[in-house]
Coordinates of C-alpha atoms in Angstrom, one line a residue:
X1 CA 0.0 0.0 0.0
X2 CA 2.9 2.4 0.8
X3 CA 4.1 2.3 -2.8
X4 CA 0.7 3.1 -4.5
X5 CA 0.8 6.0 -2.2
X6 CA 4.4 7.2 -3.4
X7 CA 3.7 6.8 -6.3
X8 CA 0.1 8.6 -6.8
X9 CA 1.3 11.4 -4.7
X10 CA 4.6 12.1 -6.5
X11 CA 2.8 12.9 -9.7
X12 CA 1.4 15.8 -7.8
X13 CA 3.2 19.4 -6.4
X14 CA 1.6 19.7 -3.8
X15 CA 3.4 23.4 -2.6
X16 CA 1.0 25.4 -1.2
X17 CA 2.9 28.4 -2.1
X18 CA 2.2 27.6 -5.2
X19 CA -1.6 26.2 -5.1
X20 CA -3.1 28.5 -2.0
X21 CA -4.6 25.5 -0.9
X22 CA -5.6 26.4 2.5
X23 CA -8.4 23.4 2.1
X24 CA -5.3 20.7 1.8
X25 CA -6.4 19.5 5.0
X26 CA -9.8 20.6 7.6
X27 CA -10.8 20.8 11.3
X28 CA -13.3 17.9 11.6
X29 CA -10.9 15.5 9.1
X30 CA -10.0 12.1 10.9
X31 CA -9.0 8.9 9.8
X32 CA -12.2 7.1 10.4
X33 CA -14.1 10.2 8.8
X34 CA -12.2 10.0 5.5
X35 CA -12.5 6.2 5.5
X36 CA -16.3 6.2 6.1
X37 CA -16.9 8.6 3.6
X38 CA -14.7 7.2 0.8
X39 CA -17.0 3.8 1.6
X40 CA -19.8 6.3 1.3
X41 CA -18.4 6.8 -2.3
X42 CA -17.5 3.3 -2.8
X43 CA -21.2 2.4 -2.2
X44 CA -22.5 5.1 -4.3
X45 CA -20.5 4.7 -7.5
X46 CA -21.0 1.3 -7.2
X47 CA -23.0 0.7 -10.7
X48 CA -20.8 2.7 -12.4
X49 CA -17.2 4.2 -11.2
X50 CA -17.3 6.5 -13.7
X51 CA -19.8 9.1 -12.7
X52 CA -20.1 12.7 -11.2
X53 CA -21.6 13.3 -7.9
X54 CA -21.5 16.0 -5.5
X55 CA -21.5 16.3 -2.1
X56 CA -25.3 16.2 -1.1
X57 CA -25.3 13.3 -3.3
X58 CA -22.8 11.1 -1.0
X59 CA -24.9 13.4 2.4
X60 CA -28.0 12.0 1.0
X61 CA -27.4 8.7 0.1
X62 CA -28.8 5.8 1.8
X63 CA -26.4 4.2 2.8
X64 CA -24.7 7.6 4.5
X65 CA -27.9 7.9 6.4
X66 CA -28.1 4.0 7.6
X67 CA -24.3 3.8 8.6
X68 CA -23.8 7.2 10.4
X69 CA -26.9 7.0 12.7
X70 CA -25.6 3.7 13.9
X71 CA -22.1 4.1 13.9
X72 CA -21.7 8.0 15.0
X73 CA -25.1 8.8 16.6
X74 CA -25.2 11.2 14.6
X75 CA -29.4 13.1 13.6
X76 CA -30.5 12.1 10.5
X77 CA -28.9 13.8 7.7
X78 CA -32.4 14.8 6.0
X79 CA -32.6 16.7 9.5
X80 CA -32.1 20.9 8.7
X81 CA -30.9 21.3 11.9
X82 CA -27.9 19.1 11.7
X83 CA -27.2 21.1 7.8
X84 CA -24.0 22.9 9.2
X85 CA -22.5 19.5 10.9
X86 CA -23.2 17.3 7.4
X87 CA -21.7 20.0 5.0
X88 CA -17.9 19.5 7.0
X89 CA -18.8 15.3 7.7
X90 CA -19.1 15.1 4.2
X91 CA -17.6 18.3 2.4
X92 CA -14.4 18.3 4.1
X93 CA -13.7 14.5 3.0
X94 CA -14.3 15.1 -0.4
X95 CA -12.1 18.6 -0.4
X96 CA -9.1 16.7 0.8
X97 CA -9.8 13.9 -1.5
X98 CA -9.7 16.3 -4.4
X99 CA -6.2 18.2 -3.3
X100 CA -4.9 14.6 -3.1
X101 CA -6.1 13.8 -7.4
X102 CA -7.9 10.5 -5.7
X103 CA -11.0 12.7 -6.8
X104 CA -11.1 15.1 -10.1
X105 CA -13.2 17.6 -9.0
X106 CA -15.0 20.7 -11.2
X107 CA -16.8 24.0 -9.8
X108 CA -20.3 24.0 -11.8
X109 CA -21.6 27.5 -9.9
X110 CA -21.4 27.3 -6.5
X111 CA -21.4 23.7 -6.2
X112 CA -18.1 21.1 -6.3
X113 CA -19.0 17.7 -8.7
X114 CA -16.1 15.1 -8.1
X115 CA -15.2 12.0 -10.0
X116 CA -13.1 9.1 -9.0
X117 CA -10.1 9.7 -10.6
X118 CA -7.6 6.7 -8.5
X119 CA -10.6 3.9 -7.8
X120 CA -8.1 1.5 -6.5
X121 CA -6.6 4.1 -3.7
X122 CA -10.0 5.0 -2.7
X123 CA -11.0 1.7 -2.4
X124 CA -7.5 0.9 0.0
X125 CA -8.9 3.8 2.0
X126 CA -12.7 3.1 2.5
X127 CA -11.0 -0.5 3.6
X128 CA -10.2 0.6 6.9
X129 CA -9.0 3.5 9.0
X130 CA -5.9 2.5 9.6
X131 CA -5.2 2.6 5.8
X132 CA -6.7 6.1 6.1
X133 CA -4.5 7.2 8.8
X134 CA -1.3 6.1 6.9
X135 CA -2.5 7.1 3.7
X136 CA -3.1 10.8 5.7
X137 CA 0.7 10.6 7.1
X138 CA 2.1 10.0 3.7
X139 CA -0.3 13.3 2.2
X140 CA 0.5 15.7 5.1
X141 CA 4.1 14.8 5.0
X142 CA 4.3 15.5 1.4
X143 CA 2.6 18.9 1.4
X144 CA 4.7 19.9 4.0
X145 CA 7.2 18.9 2.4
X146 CA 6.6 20.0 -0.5
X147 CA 6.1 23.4 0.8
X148 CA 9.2 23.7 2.9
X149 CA 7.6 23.3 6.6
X150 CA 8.2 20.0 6.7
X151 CA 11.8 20.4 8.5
X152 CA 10.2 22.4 11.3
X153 CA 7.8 19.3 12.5
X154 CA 11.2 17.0 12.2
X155 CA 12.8 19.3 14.2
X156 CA 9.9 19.4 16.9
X157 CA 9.9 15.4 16.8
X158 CA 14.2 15.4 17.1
X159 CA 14.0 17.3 20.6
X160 CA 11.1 15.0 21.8
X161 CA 13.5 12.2 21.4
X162 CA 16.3 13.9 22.4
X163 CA 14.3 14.8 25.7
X164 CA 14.4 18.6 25.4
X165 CA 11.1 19.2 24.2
X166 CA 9.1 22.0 25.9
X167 CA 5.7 23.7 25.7
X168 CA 7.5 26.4 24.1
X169 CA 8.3 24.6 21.0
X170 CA 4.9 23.6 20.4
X171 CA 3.8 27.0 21.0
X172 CA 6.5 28.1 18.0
X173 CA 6.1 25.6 15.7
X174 CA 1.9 26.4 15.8
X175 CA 2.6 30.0 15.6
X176 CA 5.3 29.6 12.5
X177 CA 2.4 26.8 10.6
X178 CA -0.2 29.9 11.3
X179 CA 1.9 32.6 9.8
X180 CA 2.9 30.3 6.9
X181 CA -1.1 29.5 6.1
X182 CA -2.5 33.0 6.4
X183 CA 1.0 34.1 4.4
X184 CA 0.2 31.8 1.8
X185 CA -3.1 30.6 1.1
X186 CA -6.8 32.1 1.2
X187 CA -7.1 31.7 5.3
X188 CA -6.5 35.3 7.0
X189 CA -7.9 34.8 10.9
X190 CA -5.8 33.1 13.3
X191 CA -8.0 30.5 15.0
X192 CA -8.5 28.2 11.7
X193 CA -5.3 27.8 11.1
X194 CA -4.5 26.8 14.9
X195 CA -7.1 24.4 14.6
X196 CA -6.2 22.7 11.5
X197 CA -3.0 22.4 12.9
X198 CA -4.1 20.4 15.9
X199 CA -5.8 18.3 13.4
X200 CA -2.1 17.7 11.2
X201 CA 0.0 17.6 14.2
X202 CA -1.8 15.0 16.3
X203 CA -2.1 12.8 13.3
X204 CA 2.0 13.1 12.9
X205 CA 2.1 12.2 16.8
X206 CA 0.2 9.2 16.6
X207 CA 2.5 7.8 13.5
X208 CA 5.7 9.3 15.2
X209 CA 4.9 8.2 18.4
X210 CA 5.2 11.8 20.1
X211 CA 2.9 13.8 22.6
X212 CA 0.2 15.5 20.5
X213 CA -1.6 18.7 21.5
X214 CA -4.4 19.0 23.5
X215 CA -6.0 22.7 24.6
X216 CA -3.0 24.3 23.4
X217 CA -0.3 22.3 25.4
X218 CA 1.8 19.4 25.0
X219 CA 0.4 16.2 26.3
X220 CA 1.6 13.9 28.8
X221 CA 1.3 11.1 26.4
X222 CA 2.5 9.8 23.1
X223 CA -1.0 10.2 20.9
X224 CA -2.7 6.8 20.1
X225 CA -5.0 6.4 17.2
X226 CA -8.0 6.1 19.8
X227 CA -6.8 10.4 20.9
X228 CA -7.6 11.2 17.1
X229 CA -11.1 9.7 16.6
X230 CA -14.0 11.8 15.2
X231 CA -16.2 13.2 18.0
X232 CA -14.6 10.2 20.4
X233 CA -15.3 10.7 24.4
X234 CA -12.3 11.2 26.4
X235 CA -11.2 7.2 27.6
X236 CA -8.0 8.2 29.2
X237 CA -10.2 10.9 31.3
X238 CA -12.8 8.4 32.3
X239 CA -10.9 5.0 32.9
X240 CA -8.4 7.2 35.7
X241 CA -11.2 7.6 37.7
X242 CA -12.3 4.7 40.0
X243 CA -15.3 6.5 41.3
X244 CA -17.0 7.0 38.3
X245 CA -20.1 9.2 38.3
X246 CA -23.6 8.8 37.0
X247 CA -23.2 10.8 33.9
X248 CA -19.4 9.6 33.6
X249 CA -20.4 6.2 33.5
X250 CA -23.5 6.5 31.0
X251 CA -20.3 8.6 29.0
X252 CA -18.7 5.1 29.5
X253 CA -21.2 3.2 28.3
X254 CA -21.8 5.1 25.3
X255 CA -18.4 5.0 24.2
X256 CA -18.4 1.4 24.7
X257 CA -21.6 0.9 22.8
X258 CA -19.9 3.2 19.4
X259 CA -17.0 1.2 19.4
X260 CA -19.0 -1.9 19.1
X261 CA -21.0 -0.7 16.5
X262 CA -18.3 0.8 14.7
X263 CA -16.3 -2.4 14.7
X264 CA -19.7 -4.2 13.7
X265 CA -19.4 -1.9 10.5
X266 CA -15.7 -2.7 10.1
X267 CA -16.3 -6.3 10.0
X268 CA -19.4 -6.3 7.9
X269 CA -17.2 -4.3 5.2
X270 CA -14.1 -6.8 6.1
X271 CA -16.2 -9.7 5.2
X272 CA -17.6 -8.2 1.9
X273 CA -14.1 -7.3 0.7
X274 CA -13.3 -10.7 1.7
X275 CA -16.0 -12.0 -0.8
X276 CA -15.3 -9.4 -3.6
X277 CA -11.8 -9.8 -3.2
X278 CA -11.6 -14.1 -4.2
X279 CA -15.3 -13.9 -6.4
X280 CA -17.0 -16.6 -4.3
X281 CA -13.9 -18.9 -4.8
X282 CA -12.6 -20.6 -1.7
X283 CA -9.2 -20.0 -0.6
X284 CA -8.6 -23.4 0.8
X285 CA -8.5 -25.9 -2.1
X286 CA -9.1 -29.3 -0.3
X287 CA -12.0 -32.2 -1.2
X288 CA -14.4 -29.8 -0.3
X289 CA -14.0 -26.6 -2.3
X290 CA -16.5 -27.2 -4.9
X291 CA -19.2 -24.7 -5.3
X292 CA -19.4 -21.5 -4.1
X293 CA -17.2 -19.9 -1.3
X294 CA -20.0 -18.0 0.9
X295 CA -18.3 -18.2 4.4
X296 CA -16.3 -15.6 5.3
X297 CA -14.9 -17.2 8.4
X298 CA -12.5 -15.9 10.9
X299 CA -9.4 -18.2 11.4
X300 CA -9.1 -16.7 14.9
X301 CA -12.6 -16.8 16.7
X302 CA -14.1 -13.2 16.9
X303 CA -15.9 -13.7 20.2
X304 CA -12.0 -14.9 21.4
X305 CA -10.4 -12.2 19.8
X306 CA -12.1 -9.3 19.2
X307 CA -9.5 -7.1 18.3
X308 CA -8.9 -9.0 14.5
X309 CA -12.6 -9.1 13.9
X310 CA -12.1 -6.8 10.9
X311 CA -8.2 -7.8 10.3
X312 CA -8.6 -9.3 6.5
X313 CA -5.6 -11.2 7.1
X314 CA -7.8 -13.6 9.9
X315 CA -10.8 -13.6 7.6
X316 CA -10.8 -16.4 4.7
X317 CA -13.1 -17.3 2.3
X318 CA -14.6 -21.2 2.7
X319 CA -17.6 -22.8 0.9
X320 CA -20.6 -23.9 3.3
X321 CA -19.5 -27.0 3.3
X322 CA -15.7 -26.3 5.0
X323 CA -17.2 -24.0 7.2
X324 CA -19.7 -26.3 8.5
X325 CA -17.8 -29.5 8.6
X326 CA -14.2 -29.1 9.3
X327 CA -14.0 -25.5 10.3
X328 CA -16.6 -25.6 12.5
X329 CA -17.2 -29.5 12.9
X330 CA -21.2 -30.8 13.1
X331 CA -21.6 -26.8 12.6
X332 CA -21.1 -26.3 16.1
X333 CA -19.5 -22.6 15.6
X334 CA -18.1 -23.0 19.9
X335 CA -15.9 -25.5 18.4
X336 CA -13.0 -25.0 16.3
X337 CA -10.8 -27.9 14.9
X338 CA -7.5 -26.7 15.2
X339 CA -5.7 -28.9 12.6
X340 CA -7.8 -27.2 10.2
X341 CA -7.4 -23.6 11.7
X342 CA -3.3 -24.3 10.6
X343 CA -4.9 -25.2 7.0
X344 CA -6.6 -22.2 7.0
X345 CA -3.4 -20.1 8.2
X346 CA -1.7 -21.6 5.2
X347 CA -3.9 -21.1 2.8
X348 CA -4.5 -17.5 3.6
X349 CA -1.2 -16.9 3.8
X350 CA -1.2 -18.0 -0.1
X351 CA -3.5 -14.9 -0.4
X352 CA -1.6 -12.7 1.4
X353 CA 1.8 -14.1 -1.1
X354 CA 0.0 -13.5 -4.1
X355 CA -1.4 -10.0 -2.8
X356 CA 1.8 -8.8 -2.0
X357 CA 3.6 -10.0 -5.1
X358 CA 0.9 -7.8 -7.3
X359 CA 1.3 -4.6 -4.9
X360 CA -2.0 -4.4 -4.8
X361 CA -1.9 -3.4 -1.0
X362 CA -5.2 -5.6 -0.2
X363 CA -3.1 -8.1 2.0
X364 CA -0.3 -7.4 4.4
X365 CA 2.3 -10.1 5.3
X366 CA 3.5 -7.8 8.6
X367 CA -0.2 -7.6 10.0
X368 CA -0.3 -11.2 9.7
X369 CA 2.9 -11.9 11.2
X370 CA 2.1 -9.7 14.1
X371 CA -1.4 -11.9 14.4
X372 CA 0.2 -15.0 15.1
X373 CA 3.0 -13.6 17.4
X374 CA 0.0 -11.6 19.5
X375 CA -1.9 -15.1 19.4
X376 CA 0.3 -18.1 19.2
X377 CA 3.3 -16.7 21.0
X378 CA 5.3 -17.0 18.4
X379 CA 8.3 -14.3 18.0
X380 CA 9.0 -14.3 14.4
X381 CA 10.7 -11.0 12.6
X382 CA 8.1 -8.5 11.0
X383 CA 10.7 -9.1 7.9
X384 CA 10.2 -12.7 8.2
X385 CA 9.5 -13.9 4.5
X386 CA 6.7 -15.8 3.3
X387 CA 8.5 -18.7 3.5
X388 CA 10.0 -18.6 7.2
X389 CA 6.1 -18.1 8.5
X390 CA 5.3 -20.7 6.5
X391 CA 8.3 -23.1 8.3
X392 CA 7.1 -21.9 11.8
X393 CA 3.5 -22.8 11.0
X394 CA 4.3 -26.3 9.8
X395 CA 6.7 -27.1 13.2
X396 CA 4.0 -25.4 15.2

């Protein structure tokens, strides 16, 4: 995946000294923001990839209005009073999408149409959110550096490891970012620049493992993804305190019920990648293969292990009756026959060979290796070759 981002974003200059972009990147822009809405897209170009839409077309859509209220408890987008909160959930998706050439866009009037213009990135993207985030750390790194700034964030990062960091860096480096975007692009206030720049920065802290900013400081903390999440409720505020209040703990509980949900939606779209991906073919090409592969069937019980419920690399594709039978013997799904589970680990990792031999960017070999050291124990090299994983599986 890291090389189809190099290589779309090299065809572009992305200088904003020399476009005025000062919509290159928004205030309400996440990772899980831009990969719901590129789903959005996904889902609404469906029948034909080669079509103009515009923004109230993706804000409208069915499957917008389904997905959101579930996953974001969010008002219905038909709602008027929720106008001004829909045009930057959608509209600031589809701006970045556009300064990164994944989307052609053209200004009819007042109004932005946008066509895909890089399906198979888009697609990466509205895969999951961590694609989203890196694919967000390679774009914000390249117009930066493209425009010269870049060295400045380095340099911010370089005294965090060297353990001189101080408020007063972050306070320089903000003010220098402001200065630049109101010095070069259409943005003249102070306070949307300082925004956006919480909104770069704190995604650069979560893939360089530095303290973000929060309320104008430094934090405590190296940022984790779960710091950057759209609208998401403060967990390290709430799981500090052992007392929890009333409203604290319905907080809790609401946060609790999103995140299932949202990884609900995750898997559902895992699953039907899954089954786009391999065309109804089973991965695992034993005695009973024939027919069609309808099972998408995690290796590593979901209920077990929660957190690679949506990880393609545990999800493979099985007919009915491999699912049912040796999978999942006399279809009791509590049951799994571990013999076949190593099949299964082989086979997929045939998938993920194949994938990364294409470049396609669908599979990844380190995610997978990572799997089976989290849950086997095993402690193989995240360089290990296909090959090597393949050895450890057969001794194991």
């Amino acid at each position: 995946m890291e090389e189809q981002i190099e290589s779309h974003l090299s065809k572009y200059d992305l200088d904003l000294r020399k476009t005025h972009n000062g919509r290159f990147m928004d205030q309400k822009l996440t990772p899980d923001n831009l990969s719901f809405i590129c789903d959005c897209i996904r889902n609404y170009t469906e029948s034909d990839k080669s079509k103009w839409f515009t923004k109230k077309d993706i804000w409208y859509s069915q499957y917008l209005e389904v997905n959101v209220i579930a996953i974001y408890n969010k008002p219905n987008p038909k709602d008027p009073s929720a106008k001004r909160e829909y045009d930057k959930f959608v509209g600031q998706p589809l701006r970045l999408l556009a300064s990164a050439g994944i989307l052609e866009d053209k200004k009819i009037g007042l109004q932005y149409h946008y066509k895909i213009q890089n399906y198979e990135l888009l697609d990466l993207l509205a895969l999951s959110q961590m694609n989203s985030l890196r694919f967000l750390g390679y774009y914000l790194t390249k117009v930066l550096s493209d425009s010269g700034e870049l060295r400045y964030f380095r340099s911010y990062y370089d005294k965090y490891v060297s353990k001189i960091l101080a408020n007063e860096d972050l306070i320089e480096l903000r003010d220098r970012y402001s200065c630049f975007i109101r010095g070069n692009t259409g943005i003249r206030g102070a306070l949307e620049p300082n925004r956006i720049f919480n909104k770069i920065f704190n995604i650069l802290a979560v893939l360089w493992r530095m303290p973000g900013e929060k309320g104008g400081k430094i934090t405590d903390y190296p940022m984790i993804y779960k710091d950057i999440e759209y609208n998401d409720i403060n967990w390290r505020d709430l799981n500090k305190k052992k007392d929890l209040t009333r409203k604290q703990s319905m907080l809790l509980h609401e946060a609790e019920v999103k995140h299932e949900k949202i990884t609900d939606y995750e898997m559902i779209k895992a699953k039907a990648a899954i089954k786009s991906r391999h065309m109804l073919a089973s991965e695992l090409h034993d005695k009973l293969a024939g027919g069609e592969a309808t099972q998408a069937h995690h290796i590593f019980p979901d209920k077990v292990f929660p957190q690679y419920r949506s990880t393609l690399e545990n999800i493979i594709l099985l007919t009915g009756s491999q699912h049912n039978s040796r999978a999942h013997p006399s279809n009791n799904t509590q049951v799994v026959d571990l013999d076949y589970q190593r099949q299964c680990l082989m086979s997929k990792l045939d998938s993920i060979e194949q994938s990364e031999k294409n470049k396609d960017g669908f599979y990844s070999l380190v995610k997978f290796i990572e799997m089976l050291n989290d849950i086997k124990g095993y402690n193989l090299r995240v360089d290990s070759t296909v090959n090597q994983v393949k050895d450890k599986l057969t001794q194991a």
